[in-house]
Short mmCIF file of C-alpha atoms and ligand atoms in Angstrom, two decimals:
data_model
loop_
_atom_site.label_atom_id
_atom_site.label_comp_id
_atom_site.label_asym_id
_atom_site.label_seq_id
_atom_site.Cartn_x
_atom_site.Cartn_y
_atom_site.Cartn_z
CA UNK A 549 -22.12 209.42 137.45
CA UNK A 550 -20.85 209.03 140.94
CA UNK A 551 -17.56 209.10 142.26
CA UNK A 552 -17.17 205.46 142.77
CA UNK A 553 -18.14 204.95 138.74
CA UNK A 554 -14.73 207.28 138.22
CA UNK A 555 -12.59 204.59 140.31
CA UNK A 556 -14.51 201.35 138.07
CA UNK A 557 -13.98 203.81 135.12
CA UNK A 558 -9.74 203.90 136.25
CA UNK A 559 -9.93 199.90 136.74
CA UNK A 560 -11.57 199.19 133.71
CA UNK A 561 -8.67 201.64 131.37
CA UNK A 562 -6.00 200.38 133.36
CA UNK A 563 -7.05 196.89 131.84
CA UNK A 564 -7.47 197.62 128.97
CA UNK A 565 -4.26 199.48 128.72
CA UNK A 566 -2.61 196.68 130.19
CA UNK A 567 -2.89 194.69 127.10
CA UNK A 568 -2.99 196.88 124.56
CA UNK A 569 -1.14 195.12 122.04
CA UNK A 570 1.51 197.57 120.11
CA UNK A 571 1.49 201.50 119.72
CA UNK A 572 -1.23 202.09 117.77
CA UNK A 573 -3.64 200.29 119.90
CA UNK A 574 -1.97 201.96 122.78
CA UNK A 575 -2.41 205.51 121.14
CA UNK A 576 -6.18 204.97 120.68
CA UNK A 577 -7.34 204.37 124.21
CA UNK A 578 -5.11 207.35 125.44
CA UNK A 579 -7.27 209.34 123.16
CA UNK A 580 -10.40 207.59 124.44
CA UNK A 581 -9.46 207.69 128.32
CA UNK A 582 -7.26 210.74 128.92
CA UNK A 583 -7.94 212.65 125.89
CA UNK A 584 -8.00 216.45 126.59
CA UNK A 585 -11.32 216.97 124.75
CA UNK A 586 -13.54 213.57 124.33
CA UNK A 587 -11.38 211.84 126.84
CA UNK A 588 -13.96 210.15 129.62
CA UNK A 589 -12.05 211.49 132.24
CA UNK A 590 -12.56 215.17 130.90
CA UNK A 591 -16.40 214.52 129.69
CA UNK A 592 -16.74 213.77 133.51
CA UNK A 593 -15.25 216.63 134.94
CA UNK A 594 -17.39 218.42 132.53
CA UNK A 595 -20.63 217.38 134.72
CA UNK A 596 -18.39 218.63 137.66
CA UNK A 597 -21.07 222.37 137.72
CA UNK A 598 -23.80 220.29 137.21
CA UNK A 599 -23.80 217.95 140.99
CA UNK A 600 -24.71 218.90 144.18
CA UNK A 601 -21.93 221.37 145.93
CA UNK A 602 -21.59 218.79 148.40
CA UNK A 603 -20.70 216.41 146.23
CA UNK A 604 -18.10 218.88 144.19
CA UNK A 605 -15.01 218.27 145.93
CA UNK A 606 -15.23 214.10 146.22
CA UNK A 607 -16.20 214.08 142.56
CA UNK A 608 -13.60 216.26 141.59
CA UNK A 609 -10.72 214.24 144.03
CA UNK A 610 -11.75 210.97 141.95
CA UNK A 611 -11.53 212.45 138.80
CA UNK A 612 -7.97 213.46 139.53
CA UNK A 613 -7.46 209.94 141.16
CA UNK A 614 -8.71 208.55 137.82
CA UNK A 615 -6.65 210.90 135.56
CA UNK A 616 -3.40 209.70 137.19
CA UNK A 617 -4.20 206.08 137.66
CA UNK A 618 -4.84 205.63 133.57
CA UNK A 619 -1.64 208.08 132.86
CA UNK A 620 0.85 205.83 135.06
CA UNK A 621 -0.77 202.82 133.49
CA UNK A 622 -0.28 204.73 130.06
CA UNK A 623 3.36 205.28 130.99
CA UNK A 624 3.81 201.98 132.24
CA UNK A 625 2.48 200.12 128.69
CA UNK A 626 4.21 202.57 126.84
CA UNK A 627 7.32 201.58 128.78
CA UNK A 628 6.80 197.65 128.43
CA UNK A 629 6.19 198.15 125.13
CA UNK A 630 9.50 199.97 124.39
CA UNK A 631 11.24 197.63 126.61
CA UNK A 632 9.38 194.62 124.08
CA UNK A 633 10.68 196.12 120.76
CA UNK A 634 14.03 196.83 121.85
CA UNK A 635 14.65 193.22 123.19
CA UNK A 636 13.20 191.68 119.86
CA UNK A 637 15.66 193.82 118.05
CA UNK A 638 18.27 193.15 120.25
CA UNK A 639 17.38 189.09 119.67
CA UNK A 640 17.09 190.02 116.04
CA UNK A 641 20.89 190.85 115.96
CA UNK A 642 22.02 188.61 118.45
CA UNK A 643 25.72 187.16 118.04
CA UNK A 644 25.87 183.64 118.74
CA UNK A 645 28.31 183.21 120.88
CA UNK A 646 28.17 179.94 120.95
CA UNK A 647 29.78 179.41 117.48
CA UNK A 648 33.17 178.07 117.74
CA UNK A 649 35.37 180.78 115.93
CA UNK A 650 37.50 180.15 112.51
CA UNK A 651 40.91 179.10 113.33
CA UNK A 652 43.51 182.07 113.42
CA UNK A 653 46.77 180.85 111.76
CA UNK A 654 49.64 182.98 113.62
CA UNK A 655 52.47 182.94 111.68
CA UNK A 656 56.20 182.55 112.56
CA UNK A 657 59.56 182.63 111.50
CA UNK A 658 61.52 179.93 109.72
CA UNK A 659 63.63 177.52 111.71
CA UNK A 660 66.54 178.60 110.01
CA UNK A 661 65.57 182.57 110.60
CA UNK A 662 65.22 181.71 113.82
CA UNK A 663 68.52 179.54 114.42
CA UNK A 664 70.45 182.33 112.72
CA UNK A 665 69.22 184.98 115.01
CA UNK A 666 69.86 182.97 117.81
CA UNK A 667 73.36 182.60 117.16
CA UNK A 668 73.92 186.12 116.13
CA UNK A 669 72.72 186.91 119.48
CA UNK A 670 74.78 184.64 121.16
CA UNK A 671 77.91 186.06 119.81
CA UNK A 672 76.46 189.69 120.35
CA UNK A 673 76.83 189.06 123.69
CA UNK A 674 80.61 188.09 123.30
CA UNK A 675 81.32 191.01 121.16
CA UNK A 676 80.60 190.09 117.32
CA UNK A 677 78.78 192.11 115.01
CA UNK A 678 76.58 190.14 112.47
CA UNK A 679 77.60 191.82 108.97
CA UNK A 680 76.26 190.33 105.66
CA UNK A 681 78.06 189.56 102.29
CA UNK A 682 77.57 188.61 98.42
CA UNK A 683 76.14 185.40 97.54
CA UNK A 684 77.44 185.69 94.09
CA UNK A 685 81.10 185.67 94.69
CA UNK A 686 84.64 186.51 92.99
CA UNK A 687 87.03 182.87 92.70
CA UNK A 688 89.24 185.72 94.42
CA UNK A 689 87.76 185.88 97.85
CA UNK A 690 85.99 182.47 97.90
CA UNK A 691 89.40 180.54 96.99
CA UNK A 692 92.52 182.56 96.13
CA UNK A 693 93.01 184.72 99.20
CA UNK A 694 92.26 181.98 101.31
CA UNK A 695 94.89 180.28 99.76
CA UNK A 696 93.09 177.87 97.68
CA UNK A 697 94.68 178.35 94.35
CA UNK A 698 92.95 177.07 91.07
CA UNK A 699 95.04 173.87 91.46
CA UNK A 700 94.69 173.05 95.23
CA UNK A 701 93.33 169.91 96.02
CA UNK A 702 90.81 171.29 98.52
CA UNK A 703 88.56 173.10 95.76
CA UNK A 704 87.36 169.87 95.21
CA UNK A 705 85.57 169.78 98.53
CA UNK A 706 83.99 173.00 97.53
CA UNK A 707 81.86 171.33 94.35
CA UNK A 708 81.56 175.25 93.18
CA UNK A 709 78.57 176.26 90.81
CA UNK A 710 80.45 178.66 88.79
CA UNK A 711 77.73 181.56 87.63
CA UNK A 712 80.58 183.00 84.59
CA UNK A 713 83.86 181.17 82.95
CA UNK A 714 86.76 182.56 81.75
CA UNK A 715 85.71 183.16 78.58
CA UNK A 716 83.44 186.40 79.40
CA UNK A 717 85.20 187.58 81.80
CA UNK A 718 85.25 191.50 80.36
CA UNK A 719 81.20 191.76 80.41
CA UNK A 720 81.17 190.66 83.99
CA UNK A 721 84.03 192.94 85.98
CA UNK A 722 82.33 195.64 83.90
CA UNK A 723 79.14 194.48 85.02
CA UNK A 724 80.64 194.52 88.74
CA UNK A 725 82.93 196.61 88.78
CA UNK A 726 85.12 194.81 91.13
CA UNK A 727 88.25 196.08 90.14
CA UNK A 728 90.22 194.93 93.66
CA UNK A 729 89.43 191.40 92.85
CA UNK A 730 91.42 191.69 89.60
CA UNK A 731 94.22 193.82 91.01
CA UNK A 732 94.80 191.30 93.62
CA UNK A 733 95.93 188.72 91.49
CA UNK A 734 96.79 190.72 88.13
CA UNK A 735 93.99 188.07 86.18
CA UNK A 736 91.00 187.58 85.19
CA UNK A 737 88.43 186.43 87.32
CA UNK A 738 86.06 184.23 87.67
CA UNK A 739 82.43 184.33 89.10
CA UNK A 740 80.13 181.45 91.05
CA UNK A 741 78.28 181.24 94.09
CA UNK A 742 79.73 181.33 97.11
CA UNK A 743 80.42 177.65 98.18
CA UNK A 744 81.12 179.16 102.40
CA UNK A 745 81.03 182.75 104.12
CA UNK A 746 84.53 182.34 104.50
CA UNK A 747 85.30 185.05 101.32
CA UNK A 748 84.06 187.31 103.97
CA UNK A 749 86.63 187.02 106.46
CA UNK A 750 88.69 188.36 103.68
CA UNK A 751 86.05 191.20 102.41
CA UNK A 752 85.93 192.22 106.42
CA UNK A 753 89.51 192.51 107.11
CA UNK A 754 90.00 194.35 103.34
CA UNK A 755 88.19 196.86 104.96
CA UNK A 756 88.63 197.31 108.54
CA UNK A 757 91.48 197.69 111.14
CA UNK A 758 91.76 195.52 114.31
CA UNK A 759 90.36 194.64 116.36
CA UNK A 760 88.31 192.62 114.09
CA UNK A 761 84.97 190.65 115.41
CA UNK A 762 82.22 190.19 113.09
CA UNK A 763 79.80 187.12 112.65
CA UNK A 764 78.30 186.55 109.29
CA UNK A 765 75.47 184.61 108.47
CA UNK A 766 74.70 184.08 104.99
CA UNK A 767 73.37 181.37 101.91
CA UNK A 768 75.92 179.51 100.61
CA UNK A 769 75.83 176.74 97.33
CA UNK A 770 77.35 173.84 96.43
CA UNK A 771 76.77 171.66 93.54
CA UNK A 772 75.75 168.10 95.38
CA UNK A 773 73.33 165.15 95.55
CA UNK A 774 71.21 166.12 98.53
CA UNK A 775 70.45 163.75 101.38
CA UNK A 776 69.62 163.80 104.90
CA UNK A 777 72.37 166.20 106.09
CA UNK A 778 73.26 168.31 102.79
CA UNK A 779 71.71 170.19 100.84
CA UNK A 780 72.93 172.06 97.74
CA UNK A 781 72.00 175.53 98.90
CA UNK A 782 72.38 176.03 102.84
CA UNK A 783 73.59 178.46 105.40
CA UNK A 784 76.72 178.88 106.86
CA UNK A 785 77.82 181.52 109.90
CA UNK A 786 81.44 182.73 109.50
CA UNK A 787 82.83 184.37 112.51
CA UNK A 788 86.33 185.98 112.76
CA UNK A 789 88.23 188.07 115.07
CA UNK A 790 91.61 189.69 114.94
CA UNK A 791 93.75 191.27 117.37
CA UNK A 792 96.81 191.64 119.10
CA UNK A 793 96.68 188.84 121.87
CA UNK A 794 94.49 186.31 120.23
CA UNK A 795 95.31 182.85 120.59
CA UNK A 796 93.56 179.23 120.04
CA UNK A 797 92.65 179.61 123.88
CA UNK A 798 90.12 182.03 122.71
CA UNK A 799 88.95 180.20 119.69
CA UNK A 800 88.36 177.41 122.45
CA UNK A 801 87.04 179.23 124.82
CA UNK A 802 84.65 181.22 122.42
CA UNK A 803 83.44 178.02 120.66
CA UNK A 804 82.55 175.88 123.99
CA UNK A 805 80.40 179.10 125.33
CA UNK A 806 78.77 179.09 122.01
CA UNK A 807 78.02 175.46 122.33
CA UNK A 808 76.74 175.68 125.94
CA UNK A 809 74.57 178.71 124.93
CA UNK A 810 72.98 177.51 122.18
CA UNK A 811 72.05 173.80 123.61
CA UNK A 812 72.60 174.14 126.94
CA UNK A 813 75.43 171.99 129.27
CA UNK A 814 73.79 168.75 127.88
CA UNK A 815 75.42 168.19 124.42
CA UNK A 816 78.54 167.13 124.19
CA UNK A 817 81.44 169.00 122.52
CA UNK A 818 84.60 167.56 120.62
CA UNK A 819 87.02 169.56 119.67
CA UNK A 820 89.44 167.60 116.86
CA UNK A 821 92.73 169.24 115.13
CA UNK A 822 91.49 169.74 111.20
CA UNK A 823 93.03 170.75 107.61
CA UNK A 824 91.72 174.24 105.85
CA UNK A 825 94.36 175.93 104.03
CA UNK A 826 93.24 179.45 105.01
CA UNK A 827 93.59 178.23 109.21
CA UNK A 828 96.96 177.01 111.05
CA UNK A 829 96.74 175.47 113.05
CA UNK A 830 93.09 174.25 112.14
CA UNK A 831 90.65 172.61 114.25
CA UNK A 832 86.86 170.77 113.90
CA UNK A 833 84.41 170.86 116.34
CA UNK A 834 81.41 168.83 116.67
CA UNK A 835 78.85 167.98 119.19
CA UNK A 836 77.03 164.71 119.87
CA UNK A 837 73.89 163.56 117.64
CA UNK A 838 70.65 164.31 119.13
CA UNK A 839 68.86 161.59 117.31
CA UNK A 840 70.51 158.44 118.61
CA UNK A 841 72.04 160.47 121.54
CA UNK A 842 75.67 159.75 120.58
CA UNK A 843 75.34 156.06 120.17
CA UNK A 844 75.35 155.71 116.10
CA UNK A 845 72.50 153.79 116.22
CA UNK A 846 68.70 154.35 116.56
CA UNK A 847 65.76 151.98 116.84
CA UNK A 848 65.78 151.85 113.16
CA UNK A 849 69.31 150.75 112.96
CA UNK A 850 72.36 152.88 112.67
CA UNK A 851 71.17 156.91 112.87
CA UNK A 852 70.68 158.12 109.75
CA UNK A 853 71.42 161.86 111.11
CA UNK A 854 74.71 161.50 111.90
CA UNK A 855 75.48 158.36 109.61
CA UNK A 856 76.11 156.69 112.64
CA UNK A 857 79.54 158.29 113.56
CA UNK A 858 77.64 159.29 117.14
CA UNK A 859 78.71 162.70 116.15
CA UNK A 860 77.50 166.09 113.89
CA UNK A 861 79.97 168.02 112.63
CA UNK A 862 79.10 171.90 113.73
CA UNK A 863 82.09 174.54 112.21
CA UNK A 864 85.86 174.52 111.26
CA UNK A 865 87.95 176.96 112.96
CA UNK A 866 91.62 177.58 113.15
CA UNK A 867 94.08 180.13 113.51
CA UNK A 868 94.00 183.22 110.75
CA UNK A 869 97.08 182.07 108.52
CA UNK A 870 99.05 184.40 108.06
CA UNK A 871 99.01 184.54 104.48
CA UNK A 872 95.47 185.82 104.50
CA UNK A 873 96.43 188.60 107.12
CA UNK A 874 99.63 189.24 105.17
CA UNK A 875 97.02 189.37 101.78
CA UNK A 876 94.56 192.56 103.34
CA UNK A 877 97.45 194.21 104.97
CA UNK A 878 97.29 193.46 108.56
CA UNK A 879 101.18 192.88 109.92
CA UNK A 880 100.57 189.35 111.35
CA UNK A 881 103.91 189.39 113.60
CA UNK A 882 101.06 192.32 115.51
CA UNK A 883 98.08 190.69 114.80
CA UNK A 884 97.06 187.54 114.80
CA UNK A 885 93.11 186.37 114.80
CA UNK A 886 90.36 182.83 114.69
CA UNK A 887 88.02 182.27 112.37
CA UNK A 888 85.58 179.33 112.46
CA UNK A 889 82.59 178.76 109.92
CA UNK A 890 79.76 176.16 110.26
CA UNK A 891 76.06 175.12 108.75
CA UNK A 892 73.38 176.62 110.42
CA UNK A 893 71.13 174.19 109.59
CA UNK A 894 72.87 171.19 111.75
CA UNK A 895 72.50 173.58 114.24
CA UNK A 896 68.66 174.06 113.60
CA UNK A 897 68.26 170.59 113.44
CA UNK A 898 69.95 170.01 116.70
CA UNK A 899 67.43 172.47 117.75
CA UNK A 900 64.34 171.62 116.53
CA UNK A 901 64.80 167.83 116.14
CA UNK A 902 64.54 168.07 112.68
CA UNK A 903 65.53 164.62 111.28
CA UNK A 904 66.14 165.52 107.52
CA UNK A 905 67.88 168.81 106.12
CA UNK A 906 65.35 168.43 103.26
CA UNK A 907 62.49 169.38 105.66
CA UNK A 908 63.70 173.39 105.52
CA UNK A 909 63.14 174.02 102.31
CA UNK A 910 59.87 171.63 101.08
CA UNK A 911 57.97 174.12 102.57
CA UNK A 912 55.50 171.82 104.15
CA UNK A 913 52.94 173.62 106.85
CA UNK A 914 52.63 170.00 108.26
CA UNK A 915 56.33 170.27 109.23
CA UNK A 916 57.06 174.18 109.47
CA UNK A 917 54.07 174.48 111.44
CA UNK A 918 55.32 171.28 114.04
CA UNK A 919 58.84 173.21 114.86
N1 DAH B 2003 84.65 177.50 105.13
C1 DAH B 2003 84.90 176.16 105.59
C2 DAH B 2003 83.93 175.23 104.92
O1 DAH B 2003 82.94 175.64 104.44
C3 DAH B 2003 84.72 176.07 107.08
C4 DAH B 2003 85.77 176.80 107.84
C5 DAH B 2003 86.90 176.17 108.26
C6 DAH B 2003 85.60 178.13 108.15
C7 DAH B 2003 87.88 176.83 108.99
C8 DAH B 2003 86.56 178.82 108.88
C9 DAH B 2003 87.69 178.14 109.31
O2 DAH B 2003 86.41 180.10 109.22
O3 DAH B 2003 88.61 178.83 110.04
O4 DAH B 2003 84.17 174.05 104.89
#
C-alpha cells in the first residue's frame, strides 16, 4: 500500500459516508474507516515499520491526511443527519398557520349599562354623586311625601304593581323594619315597586344636609301594555340638588349641558312648563326624534318612535316644592333645590338608534351585538 492508495482510500469513505443513510449505517463505517483497532486507517499505519525509511514520513503524512478527511466527512454526515431529523420533527409538529382562527366573541356591556354610566359621568363632572335606592318601595316615599296622596289623581299615571296590600301590613314592616315610613304618616303602609326614582329624592334629603346633589339611576315598574317606547320595567335617573341659591336658572342651565353632552349640539332641546305635584313650578324637557329627525313622519309613514309628535320626551324637572323640603326637615325659606327624573332608555335609544324599547330586554345577540 502506497501513499496515493491512502488518498483513494479517503475518497472512497468520504463517499460512502456521504450517503450513509441514518445513524446506524453511519456508526458502522466509522468503525470500519476510523476505528481505533480494525479501522483501515489504523491497519495502515500498522505497516508504517514495515516500508522503506524513505518512504516513512510521506506514508505516515497521508495517513494523517486520510484520518482527518473521513473524520470531517464523519462530522459533517453526522451533522446533516441531525440537521434531517430535527427538521422532520419540526414538520411533524408544524402549526398551520394558514388556518383561519375560531372567531373570538368579545363581550360588552348592555346599552342601557352603558347609557347609565354615561350620564352618571356627565353629571360627575357637574358635581352629582350617583347613589342607588330600593326597587321595592314604601307607598310613603314613592307617593305620599311627594305629595301624591292615596286619592290624588296623578297615581293614576303611575299604574303601580303593588308587591303587599293593606291587609298584611304587620308581617311586612316587621319584615322591613321600616319604622320611619310608618311614623311619617302615623298608618299603615303599603308596599309595591317603585313606579320612578323619585322616592329617592326624599330617602336622600331624609338623610343628608345641604347642599344636596346626587344622581340616581335605578329600575323602576309600572304595570302597562308595552309598545315601542314603554316598557313595564325600565330605568329612570333621578337627579336632585338643594341649596341655598338654587333657582330654575340652574335647573335650565344644568339640563341643556346635559343635553349637549350626551348628544352633542345637534339635537334639539325643548324645554315646556309641566304638572308633578312634588315640583313648582314644574317643567318637561324633550329633545327632537332621531328617527324621522323631528318631522313626525318617516318613510314608512308617521314615526313610530316618537308617535309622530317630532319630539321624545327625556325627564320632568321642577322646582323642590316645598312641602317635600318642609317633609325631611330642610327650612325651605333657606333652602330651596331642582329635581328632574327621566327614562334612560329614550336616552339609549337616542343613542344607539334603537327603534323599539322592546329590543333591550329580548336579549337578542343579533341586536345587542349590532349596538
Ligand atoms: N318621577 C316623574 C315620573 O316618573 C318624573 C319627574 C318629574 C321627576 C319631575 C322629577 C321631577 O324629579 O322633578 O314621571
Amino acid at each position: 500500500m502506497r501513499a496515493e492508495d491512502l488518498s483513494e482510500l479517503a475518497g472512497r469513505a468520504e463517499a460512502e459516508i456521504a450517503a450513509a443513510p441514518d445513524e446506524a449505517a453511519l456508526d458502522a463505517l466509522r468503525v470500519r474507516y476510523a476505528g481505533r483497532r480494525e479501522g483501515e486507517i489504523t491497519k495502515a499505519m500498522k505497516r508504517l515499520p514495515a516500508l522503506p525509511a524513505g518512504e516513512r514520513p510521506a506514508f505516515g503524512a497521508a495517513a494523517n491526511a486520510a484520518r482527518e478527511r473521513i473524520e470531517a466527512a464523519l462530522e459533517r454526515r453526522t451533522a446533516a443527519l441531525r440537521d434531517a431529523a430535527l427538521q422532520r420533527d419540526l414538520a411533524a409538529a408544524a402549526v398551520d398557520l394558514t388556518l383561519p382562527p375560531r372567531r373570538v366573541r368579545i363581550g360588552r356591556y348592555h346599552p342601557i349599562t352603558r347609557t347609565i354610566r354615561e350620564i352618571s359621568r356627565i353629571f360627575a363632572g357637574m358635581g352629582f354623586e350617583a347613589v342607588e335606592g330600593p326597587e321595592v318601595e314604601w307607598d310613603y316615599y314613592a307617593f305620599e311625601a311627594l305629595n301624591i296622596p292615596a286619592d290624588h289623581p296623578a297615581r293614576d299615571k303611575f299604574s303601580t304593581l303593588w308587591v303587599q296590600a293593606e291587609g298584611s301590613m304587620e308581617v311586612a314592616l316587621a319584615a322591613t323594619g321600616a319604622g320611619r315610613a310608618r311614623a311619617a304618616t302615623g298608618q299603615p303602609d303599603r308596599i309595591l315597586l317603585r313606579p320612578h326614582t323619585s322616592p329617592m329624592q326624599i330617602r336622600v334629603m331624609e338623610q343628608r344636609r345641604p347642599p344636596v346633589r346626587v344622581i340616581v339611576p335605578g329600575r323602576c315598574f309600572r304595570f302597562e301594555a308595552t309598545d315601542p317606547t314603554h316598557e313595564s320595567v325600565f330605568f329612570q335617573y333621578e337627579g336632585l340638588a338643594i341649596d341655598e341659591q338654587l333657582t330654575m336658572a340652574d335647573l335650565k342651565g344644568v339640563l341643556y349641558s346635559f343635553a349637549r353632552q350626551l348628544f352633542g349640539g345637534e339635537r334639539k332641546v325643548r324645554f315646556r312648563p309641566d304638572y308633578f305635584p312634588f315640583t313648582e313650578p314644574s317643567a318637561e324637557i324633550a329633545f327632537d326624534c332621531f328617527a324621522c329627525d323631528g318631522t313626525g313622519v318617516t318613510n314608512e309613514g308617521k314615526c313610530r318612535t316618537c308617535a309622530g309628535s317630532a319630539w321624545i320626551e327625556a325627564a320632568g324637572c321642577g322646582m323642590v316644592h316645598p312641602d317635600a323640603l318642609r317633609r325631611v326637615g330642610y327650612d325651605p325659606s333657606k333652602y330651596q333645590g331642582f329635581a328632574f327624573g327621566g327614562g334612560v332608555e329614550r336616552l339609549a335609544m337616542l343613542l344607539t338608534g334603537t327603534v323599539d324599547i322592546r329590543l333591550f330586554h329580548q336579549n337578542d345577540l343579533r341586536y345587542l351585538e349590532s349596538v
